[in-house]
Amino acid sequence: MSTQIPFDIQALIIEKLPIKSLLRFRSVCKPWNSFISSSRFIAGYTTRSQQHLIISYRNHDDNQLKCVSLFDDDQTFDLTVPPLVQRKRVVDSSHGLLCMIDTIDEFSEIQTVVLWNPEIRRSIAVAVPNVVDPSQQFQFGSVVGFGVCPVTKDPKLVKITFIDDNEENIQSISCIPFQVMVFTLSSGQWTTLPSTTNLPSKSIQFDGRQTVIGHFIYLVGTDCSAFNDEVRTLIMSFDLTTHEFGEVDIPNSLHHSYLDLSRLRESLVLLHLDYILHKGVVHVWMMDDGDSKAFTKLFTINPRDAYVWGTMGFRESDEPIIEWTNDEMDGISALGAYESGFGLGDIEDLGIRGNQDSFYGSCCYTESLLLLDDEDGRIIRLRLDYILGKLELKIRLSETKPGDKMCMKRFEPGVNGILSTSPTCLTATPQALWLKTR
Amino acid sequence: MSKKTLTLMSKDKQLFNIEEHLAVQSVTIRNMVKEDGASSVIPLPRVDSETLALVIEYLNRQQAPEEDEDYVKKFVDERGEIPTLLELAQAALDLDIKKLMDAACMKVADLIKDFTLEEVREALRIENDRTPEEEKAIRDEFQWAF
C-alpha cells in the first residue's frame, strides 16, 4: 500500500494520542495542526488521567506560592507556577483546568481569577467585576465559583454577591444588585442573571468553599434568616448548563455545623468539622449516587498526636490527604495521608511543609487541551470597575414601574449617566457597559 | 439446520466464506444483507486478501462478551506492524466494525506517540508541507514538550 491514508483514519489516530504528543505533532503537517487546534477538537478531547491532587501552599521560608501534583503512589511533582498565578490559591479543578483566585485583597476592588491548564502550561486571567453600587450603605461580600460545562466544555465562573451585614439590614434591602454574574470563556463577558431566575435567597451568605461534579458547582452557604439567631448551614448547587440554583438535601444534624466540600470517586463529599474532647476532627460524609442522594458517614479523621487543619482531597483508596500540624510545629503545617484506624488514626507524612492554613487542594481525574486556542498570559480585562469607580457612574435603584419599556442603555468610558430604574441585565465588554432596564 | 454462509471477495479477487451471523458484526455487511439478502458474493474492492483474512479471523472469534475487550486488544497487539494496522483500520472503517477500528487506531497512536515528526510522517505517509520557520514557531511555543 503506497497510497495516502484517508484523513478519517489519521483523525481517529490523532484523537487517541496523549497531550504531549498532540502538542508536538501539530508540526507534522498543516492539516494536523488545523485539526488539533480546532475548537471542536479541543472541546471534544478529554482523557482520563491517573487520579491526582493538585495542591497550592506557601513555603514557610520565603512565603512563596508552590503548586504540587500528588499521585496515589506518593510521588509528587512541582508544577511550574506561571507568572499570572502568583499570590493565588487553588479554588477547584474541572476538565483538566485549574481555577486559582487571589489569597489577599480578596474583597478589594479588582479581583482576578486565573484559569490554568498545567498539562499544556497555559494560563489566562479574568478580571472579576465589582459592580455593587458604591452609594449603598450595606456591606457586601462576594464569592467566585468555577466549573467547566460538561456539555459545551465552556469554562464558566459564577460570581455571587451577598449581604455581609446584620439581620436588620438584610431585611431592609429588597434585592441585591448584580447578585449573580456568570462569565463564560467563549463569550469573554460577564452577564448578570435576571432576578426572575431562582437566585439564592438574600439571607444566604457564602464563603467560597466549593466543589464541582458533573453539571453542578456545589457551594457552602449559611442562611441567616433562621429563627432563634441560629444560622443554618446549607449546600447550594449551581447548574453549569442551565444556570439555575438549587439546594442539596443534607442530614438535619449537619445544618448546624461547619461544613467543607470535596469529592471522592466523583461523588459529593461533606466534611463536617467537629470537636471531640476539644480536638478538631473531620467527619466524612458521602452522597449516594443513586436515586436516594442520601448521605452516609464514611469515617472520621482523627489523627493521633496531630490536628487536622484542612482536607485537600482523597486518594482512589478513600484515604484523605490532609493538612496537619502538632504542638511542636509552631505555625508550620504538613501534608499527610490519613490512615483510618479504630478511634485514632495515623498520618503518613508526605514530606511537604508550608505555612499554616495556606494549603488548598483539588482532586483531578482528567486532562484536556482547554486553552490551547487561547493566548498564554492573556488578561481578560473589564472596564466595569473603571466606569463605576473612576467616572462615578451611580446606579440608582428604584422600583420598576409596570408598563415601562425594556431598553438597552450603552455607556462608554467618559460618558456619565444616571439610571432611574433598576437594571435587570448587565453586560460588560472591554468597550462599554450595557445595562438593560425595564 | 446448517447456518447461512456469505462469501466476501477481496481487492485481489480472493474469496472468503464466513457464517452470516458472524459477518453481520460489520454494520456495512448487515445493511447489505438487509437490503438485498446478499445471496451472491460481496465484493470489498478496497481490502486486500491478507487484511481480509485478518478481519475474518477477528469476526470468527469465539469470545465471551466480557472477555471481548481484552481479546481485541491482544488481537491488534499481535499484529503490531504499523502498515498492517493501518490496513486493518481502513478495512474496519469500510466495513464499520467499530471495536476493531478503535483498537487498531489506538495501537497505532500508542506506537507513534514518541516518534519524531519525521518518523510520524514516514509511518503515516504524510507529506511535509511545513516550512522550517513554521515548524520552529510551534517548537518554540511548546519547547518543553519536545
XYZ file of C-alpha atoms in Angstrom:
584
model
C 0.000 0.000 0.000
C 1.583 3.241 -1.030
C -1.450 5.464 -1.375
C -2.296 8.139 1.117
C -4.016 7.198 4.328
C -7.517 8.706 4.434
C -7.751 11.592 6.850
C -10.614 9.792 8.642
C -8.100 7.195 9.819
C -5.487 9.822 10.642
C -8.104 11.691 12.689
C -9.022 8.544 14.609
C -5.349 8.025 15.451
C -4.822 11.678 16.464
C -7.805 11.502 18.824
C -6.116 8.705 20.740
C -2.749 10.415 21.240
C -1.669 11.774 24.627
C -1.444 15.562 25.162
C 2.358 15.832 24.954
C 2.355 14.117 21.544
C -0.510 16.316 20.318
C 1.420 19.487 21.174
C 4.432 18.272 19.176
C 2.515 16.718 16.313
C 0.892 19.997 15.331
C 4.115 20.388 13.354
C 3.587 17.184 11.352
C 1.658 18.978 8.606
C -0.876 21.740 8.154
C -3.974 19.518 8.252
C -2.802 18.035 11.576
C -2.264 21.494 13.010
C -5.703 22.731 11.932
C -7.334 19.565 13.247
C -5.596 19.591 16.655
C -6.005 23.366 17.101
C -9.665 23.437 16.130
C -12.047 24.468 18.887
C -14.121 21.379 18.140
C -11.209 19.026 18.762
C -10.122 20.949 21.871
C -13.628 20.741 23.343
C -14.006 17.064 22.497
C -10.633 15.903 23.754
C -10.619 14.672 27.335
C -8.562 11.809 28.661
C -8.872 10.190 31.991
C -5.642 10.763 33.792
C -4.295 8.906 36.750
C -6.133 10.403 39.701
C -4.027 13.007 41.461
C -4.359 16.008 43.723
C -3.107 19.452 42.847
C -2.227 21.385 45.985
C -1.187 25.002 46.378
C 0.534 26.209 49.546
C 3.020 28.768 50.761
C 6.589 27.860 51.530
C 7.434 28.512 55.154
C 10.851 30.071 54.484
C 10.033 32.639 51.817
C 6.206 32.689 51.718
C 6.409 31.787 48.007
C 3.489 30.044 46.356
C 4.158 26.425 45.476
C 1.991 24.048 43.486
C 2.450 20.304 43.501
C 0.816 17.316 41.848
C 0.457 14.484 44.294
C -0.115 10.978 42.979
C -1.504 7.987 44.844
C 1.900 6.306 44.958
C 3.246 9.287 46.989
C 5.112 10.700 44.006
C 4.998 14.482 43.940
C 5.819 16.794 41.068
C 6.421 20.514 41.402
C 4.391 22.477 38.882
C 5.967 25.462 37.183
C 3.840 28.299 38.526
C 3.007 30.758 35.733
C 3.507 34.476 36.489
C -0.263 35.105 36.491
C -0.744 32.652 39.329
C 1.366 34.500 41.909
C -0.414 35.252 45.185
C -3.251 32.903 44.338
C -4.646 29.666 45.688
C -6.464 26.682 44.214
C -10.238 27.069 44.070
C -11.012 23.864 42.212
C -10.310 21.927 39.050
C -12.616 20.807 36.261
C -11.857 19.093 32.925
C -8.118 19.500 33.336
C -8.427 23.201 34.084
C -7.367 24.637 37.408
C -9.012 27.754 38.817
C -6.911 29.976 41.081
C -8.010 33.066 42.983
C -6.276 35.844 44.948
C -5.411 34.978 48.509
C -5.042 38.550 49.632
C -7.139 41.572 48.731
C -9.946 39.131 48.283
C -12.609 41.771 48.703
C -10.717 44.637 47.139
C -11.995 46.475 44.086
C -10.468 44.341 41.393
C -10.135 40.660 41.802
C -8.698 38.343 39.200
C -9.207 34.682 38.680
C -6.697 32.608 36.762
C -7.632 29.624 34.630
C -4.629 27.384 34.216
C -4.148 24.188 32.259
C -0.972 22.717 33.785
C -0.778 19.926 31.171
C -0.239 22.375 28.329
C 1.236 25.079 30.601
C -1.155 27.755 29.530
C -2.975 30.257 31.710
C -5.223 33.277 31.315
C -6.573 35.769 33.838
C -10.128 37.027 34.118
C -10.962 40.238 35.944
C -13.962 39.848 38.202
C -16.408 42.754 38.217
C -17.219 44.593 41.372
C -20.467 46.249 40.486
C -22.019 46.938 43.822
C -23.409 50.445 43.882
C -20.952 52.469 45.976
C -23.778 54.595 47.346
C -25.290 51.618 49.128
C -24.694 51.663 52.836
C -24.607 47.897 53.223
C -21.636 45.634 53.478
C -21.435 43.237 50.598
C -19.301 40.186 50.160
C -18.779 38.015 47.150
C -17.507 34.618 46.133
C -16.477 33.199 42.780
C -17.317 29.630 41.804
C -15.777 27.735 38.913
C -16.600 24.807 36.660
C -16.368 23.682 33.035
C -19.756 22.989 31.468
C -19.711 19.237 30.740
C -21.826 19.690 27.603
C -20.160 22.617 25.826
C -16.759 22.365 27.617
C -17.001 26.100 28.116
C -15.178 27.223 31.289
C -17.529 29.248 33.485
C -17.228 31.452 36.535
C -20.137 32.397 38.725
C -19.857 35.409 40.989
C -22.334 35.581 43.830
C -22.743 38.791 45.797
C -24.306 38.532 49.238
C -25.096 40.864 52.099
C -22.378 40.617 54.693
C -24.281 42.642 57.268
C -26.571 42.332 60.247
C -30.029 40.831 60.046
C -31.806 44.146 60.206
C -30.010 45.408 57.125
C -30.634 42.147 55.320
C -34.338 42.602 55.992
C -34.360 46.167 54.717
C -32.902 45.506 51.280
C -35.289 44.329 48.599
C -32.789 42.805 46.226
C -29.050 42.508 45.837
C -27.826 44.423 42.783
C -25.975 42.238 40.266
C -26.440 39.338 42.668
C -25.289 36.586 40.337
C -22.982 37.211 37.407
C -21.807 34.473 35.072
C -18.665 34.572 32.972
C -18.255 32.219 30.040
C -14.859 31.987 28.369
C -16.464 31.543 24.937
C -18.069 34.987 25.210
C -15.314 36.612 27.275
C -18.025 38.506 29.136
C -19.829 38.706 32.414
C -23.616 38.689 32.330
C -25.957 39.269 35.231
C -28.597 36.624 35.712
C -32.063 38.176 35.653
C -33.796 38.386 39.003
C -36.577 36.234 37.559
C -34.375 33.140 37.890
C -34.269 31.329 41.207
C -31.357 33.209 42.704
C -30.182 32.330 46.207
C -32.241 33.947 48.943
C -30.825 37.323 50.011
C -30.277 35.997 53.533
C -27.710 33.435 52.361
C -24.020 34.157 52.783
C -21.227 32.256 51.065
C -17.595 31.712 51.958
C -16.165 30.309 48.744
C -15.856 26.650 49.677
C -16.876 24.716 46.594
C -16.501 21.553 44.584
C -17.586 20.837 41.015
C -19.000 17.449 39.998
C -20.650 16.787 36.644
C -23.197 19.502 35.864
C -23.029 21.164 39.266
C -20.893 23.515 41.267
C -21.680 22.896 44.936
C -21.210 25.784 47.347
C -21.423 26.033 51.120
C -23.739 28.767 52.371
C -25.219 29.913 55.645
C -28.772 31.186 55.909
C -29.038 33.970 58.460
C -32.800 34.288 58.339
C -33.392 31.346 60.650
C -35.183 31.881 63.927
C -33.538 31.933 67.360
C -30.438 33.579 65.940
C -29.321 30.205 64.782
C -27.750 30.193 61.366
C -28.442 27.283 59.090
C -25.643 25.751 57.031
C -26.727 24.619 53.592
C -25.312 23.348 50.326
C -26.370 25.203 47.196
C -25.924 23.758 43.733
C -25.396 25.791 40.576
C -26.202 24.034 37.324
C -23.474 24.805 34.769
C -25.797 24.057 31.852
C -28.995 25.871 32.903
C -27.501 28.454 35.330
C -30.078 27.522 37.954
C -29.576 27.288 41.677
C -30.857 24.549 43.923
C -30.403 23.315 47.453
C -28.972 19.911 48.267
C -30.731 17.855 50.947
C -28.278 17.152 53.719
C -28.828 15.288 57.016
C -30.613 17.520 59.538
C -27.817 17.240 62.047
C -25.432 18.921 59.605
C -27.498 22.101 59.223
C -25.893 23.484 62.335
C -22.293 22.570 61.739
C -19.270 23.886 59.929
C -19.016 22.191 56.551
C -16.467 21.969 53.780
C -16.824 20.158 50.450
C -14.775 17.701 48.471
C -15.303 14.897 46.020
C -14.466 11.231 46.091
C -14.841 8.983 43.037
C -16.866 11.830 41.515
C -19.396 11.831 44.350
C -20.093 14.792 46.599
C -18.367 14.606 49.984
C -19.268 16.717 53.013
C -16.516 17.392 55.508
C -18.072 18.119 58.871
C -15.655 19.906 61.193
C -16.386 18.828 64.733
C -14.749 18.649 68.139
C -14.101 15.542 70.168
C -12.590 16.214 73.592
C -11.669 19.777 72.484
C -9.770 18.471 69.500
C -10.811 19.263 65.933
C -11.818 16.234 63.883
C -13.486 15.807 60.494
C -16.430 13.533 59.847
C -16.549 12.452 56.203
C -19.995 12.027 54.593
C -20.516 10.866 51.027
C -23.561 11.339 48.812
C -25.056 8.223 47.298
C -25.011 8.445 43.505
C -28.262 6.505 43.161
C -31.766 7.916 43.284
C -31.817 8.413 47.037
C -28.995 11.035 47.058
C -28.711 10.248 50.759
C -25.503 10.910 52.674
C -23.661 8.167 54.504
C -20.952 8.770 57.057
C -17.786 7.024 55.891
C -15.337 7.659 58.733
C -13.861 10.306 60.991
C -10.455 11.873 60.506
C -8.992 11.939 63.995
C -5.206 11.616 63.886
C -3.087 10.513 66.806
C -0.888 13.326 68.215
C -1.857 15.822 65.492
C -4.532 18.310 64.467
C -6.302 18.432 61.118
C -6.206 21.873 59.509
C -7.867 21.009 56.256
C -8.795 18.168 53.946
C -7.305 18.535 50.467
C -8.994 15.579 48.802
C -8.856 11.830 48.612
C -6.841 9.047 47.101
C -8.606 6.475 45.000
C -8.469 4.162 48.035
C -10.574 6.713 50.078
C -7.546 7.814 52.109
C -7.833 11.536 52.816
C -4.901 13.852 52.151
C -4.837 16.383 54.969
C -3.053 19.488 56.151
C -1.963 18.655 59.694
C 0.120 20.124 62.471
C 1.065 19.470 66.084
C 2.174 21.454 69.123
C 5.857 21.322 68.197
C 5.480 22.589 64.651
C 4.929 26.239 65.540
C 2.960 27.777 62.691
C 4.031 25.192 60.142
C 1.692 22.665 58.589
C 2.492 19.464 56.784
C 0.811 17.363 54.157
C -0.109 13.827 55.090
C -2.122 10.810 54.077
C -4.503 9.783 56.832
C -4.875 6.094 57.545
C -8.071 5.425 59.474
C -7.935 3.176 62.450
C -10.380 2.346 65.203
C -10.669 5.633 67.039
C -7.393 7.405 66.352
C -5.639 7.043 63.027
C -2.088 7.509 61.827
C -0.629 10.000 59.402
C 1.828 9.127 56.710
C 3.975 12.253 56.383
C 4.351 13.243 52.736
C 7.321 15.487 53.474
C 5.772 18.781 52.365
C 5.850 21.710 54.801
C 4.178 25.073 54.437
C 2.574 27.971 56.236
C -0.349 27.020 58.393
C -3.717 27.374 56.706
C -2.101 28.020 53.314
C -2.936 24.605 51.828
C -5.678 24.313 49.202
C -6.224 21.305 47.002
C -8.370 19.785 44.320
C -8.682 16.265 43.023
C -8.064 15.828 39.267
C -9.176 12.923 37.114
C -8.955 14.342 33.638
C -6.582 16.064 31.283
C -7.703 18.308 28.475
C -6.490 20.736 25.831
C -8.681 23.585 27.065
C -6.980 26.978 26.497
C -4.831 25.606 23.622
C -6.593 28.021 21.275
C -6.033 30.887 23.678
C -3.047 33.163 24.053
C -0.885 32.333 27.056
C -0.864 35.094 29.660
C -3.908 36.848 28.201
C -5.776 39.014 30.668
C -9.478 39.465 30.093
C -9.958 42.935 31.452
C -13.132 44.563 32.431
C -13.905 48.224 32.251
C -16.813 47.998 34.604
C -14.892 48.910 37.747
C -13.333 51.736 35.866
C -16.657 53.086 34.759
C -18.333 52.638 38.107
C -15.429 53.823 40.183
C -13.429 56.445 38.350
C -16.227 58.031 36.382
C -18.593 57.971 39.303
C -21.418 56.426 37.432
C -24.016 55.837 40.080
C -26.667 53.293 39.547
C -29.710 54.422 41.418
C -32.040 51.606 42.190
C -35.718 52.206 42.340
C -38.850 50.201 41.911
C -39.764 49.262 38.381
C -42.988 50.777 37.173
C -45.251 48.346 35.353
C -45.516 49.050 31.639
C -42.077 50.599 31.328
C -40.401 49.675 28.100
C -37.325 47.467 28.002
C -34.307 49.231 26.671
C -30.602 48.673 26.449
C -28.536 51.586 27.513
C -24.926 51.781 26.466
C -22.296 53.582 28.475
C -18.928 54.323 27.024
C -15.944 55.312 29.105
C -16.105 59.057 29.539
C -19.858 59.211 29.449
C -21.619 59.804 32.710
C -25.166 58.887 33.385
C -27.739 58.120 35.978
C -30.224 55.348 35.730
C -33.613 55.885 37.227
C -34.770 52.313 37.005
C -33.332 49.114 38.266
C -31.252 47.249 35.709
C -32.421 43.744 35.004
C -29.462 42.675 32.996
C -25.898 43.848 32.751
C -23.247 43.025 30.203
C -19.751 44.376 30.192
C -17.446 44.351 27.214
C -13.978 45.878 27.083
C -15.511 48.803 25.195
C -18.644 49.529 27.116
C -21.069 48.684 29.804
C -24.544 47.635 28.819
C -27.417 48.000 31.174
C -30.790 46.635 30.331
C -33.576 48.458 32.086
C -37.267 47.968 32.101
C -30.017 -26.923 10.147
C -26.890 -25.573 8.535
C -26.006 -21.938 9.153
C -26.161 -19.489 6.278
C -22.788 -18.595 4.786
C -21.717 -15.423 2.995
C -18.845 -15.041 0.549
C -16.609 -11.959 0.663
C -14.282 -11.058 -2.182
C -11.057 -9.107 -1.617
C -9.488 -6.491 -3.901
C -7.260 -9.214 -5.440
C -10.341 -11.402 -6.149
C -9.815 -13.984 -3.411
C -12.949 -15.466 -1.901
C -13.578 -15.942 1.806
C -16.527 -17.733 3.387
C -17.985 -16.643 6.677
C -21.159 -17.508 8.544
C -23.724 -14.794 8.135
C -24.412 -14.335 11.866
C -20.710 -13.584 12.390
C -20.325 -11.406 9.303
C -23.107 -9.053 10.372
C -20.898 -7.707 13.178
C -19.884 -5.452 10.306
C -22.568 -2.811 10.023
C -21.805 -2.442 6.309
C -22.455 -6.143 5.647
C -25.510 -6.136 7.930
C -27.056 -3.363 5.843
C -26.259 -5.177 2.592
C -27.847 -8.389 3.877
C -30.919 -6.478 4.988
C -31.276 -4.717 1.669
C -30.973 -7.486 -0.874
C -30.386 -10.690 1.022
C -26.789 -10.681 -0.268
C -27.077 -14.168 -1.667
C -24.157 -13.767 -4.027
C -20.582 -12.651 -3.448
C -19.950 -9.391 -1.541
C -17.071 -7.503 -3.179
C -14.718 -5.465 -0.971
C -12.692 -3.562 -3.582
C -10.554 -1.668 -1.062
C -9.480 -4.580 1.168
C -6.601 -6.865 0.142
C -6.680 -10.595 0.851
C -4.146 -10.510 3.687
C -6.140 -7.898 5.564
C -9.455 -9.576 4.808
C -8.075 -12.825 6.230
C -7.310 -10.933 9.450
C -10.766 -9.362 9.542
C -12.362 -12.799 9.026
C -10.183 -14.222 11.807
C -11.364 -11.406 14.056
C -15.048 -11.870 13.145
C -14.776 -15.633 13.762
C -13.519 -15.204 17.321
C -15.403 -17.171 19.949
C -15.088 -14.873 22.916
C -17.449 -14.333 25.782
C -18.642 -10.704 25.686
C -16.843 -9.824 28.939
C -13.513 -11.037 27.507
C -14.020 -9.303 24.194
C -12.242 -6.064 25.096
C -9.097 -7.938 26.109
C -9.314 -10.114 23.023
C -9.478 -7.167 20.593
C -6.540 -5.545 22.338
C -4.486 -8.734 22.156
C -5.557 -9.281 18.554
C -4.121 -5.946 17.399
C -1.116 -6.227 19.734
C -0.064 -9.389 17.932
C -0.167 -7.540 14.618
C 1.989 -4.700 15.836
C 3.328 -3.545 12.457
C 2.078 -0.085 11.587
C 1.361 -0.794 7.865
C -0.717 -3.877 8.786
C -2.588 -1.926 11.479
C -3.342 0.889 9.054
C -4.743 -1.591 6.505
C -6.766 -3.182 9.280
C -8.087 0.186 10.451
C -9.018 1.080 6.874
C -10.856 -2.224 6.370
C -12.608 -1.863 9.733
C -13.665 1.648 8.769
C -15.054 0.469 5.399
C -16.836 -2.467 6.997
C -17.918 -0.404 10.001
C -16.559 -2.672 12.727
C -16.101 -0.088 15.433
C -14.275 -2.104 18.089
C -11.637 -3.335 15.667
C -11.185 0.111 14.155
C -10.782 1.777 17.558
C -8.346 -0.865 18.747
C -6.219 -0.638 15.586
C -6.069 3.176 15.740
C -5.329 3.046 19.469
C -2.415 0.702 18.803
C -1.041 2.971 16.077
C -1.356 6.001 18.374
C 0.476 4.067 21.061
C 3.281 3.128 18.665
C 3.824 6.615 17.223
C 3.326 8.746 20.348
C 7.057 9.125 20.994
C 8.088 9.309 17.325
C 9.893 12.310 15.917
C 7.952 14.429 13.430
C 9.841 12.879 10.531
C 9.112 9.372 11.796
C 5.399 10.181 12.073
C 5.319 11.493 8.519
C 7.107 8.392 7.274
C 4.905 5.950 9.182
C 1.660 7.594 8.062
C 2.957 8.584 4.608
C 2.290 12.273 5.169
C 3.974 14.904 3.069
C 5.727 17.674 4.998
C 4.026 20.915 3.979
C 5.625 22.916 6.771
C 8.374 25.412 6.206
C 11.223 25.116 8.712
C 10.149 28.513 10.110
C 6.608 27.321 10.848
C 7.951 24.197 12.468
C 10.249 26.261 14.635
C 7.422 28.578 15.721
C 5.429 25.692 17.175
C 8.550 24.139 18.630
C 9.442 27.396 20.387
C 5.969 27.752 21.809
C 5.978 24.339 23.431
C 9.724 23.810 23.839
C 9.225 21.728 26.970
C 7.048 19.177 25.155
C 9.728 18.418 22.539
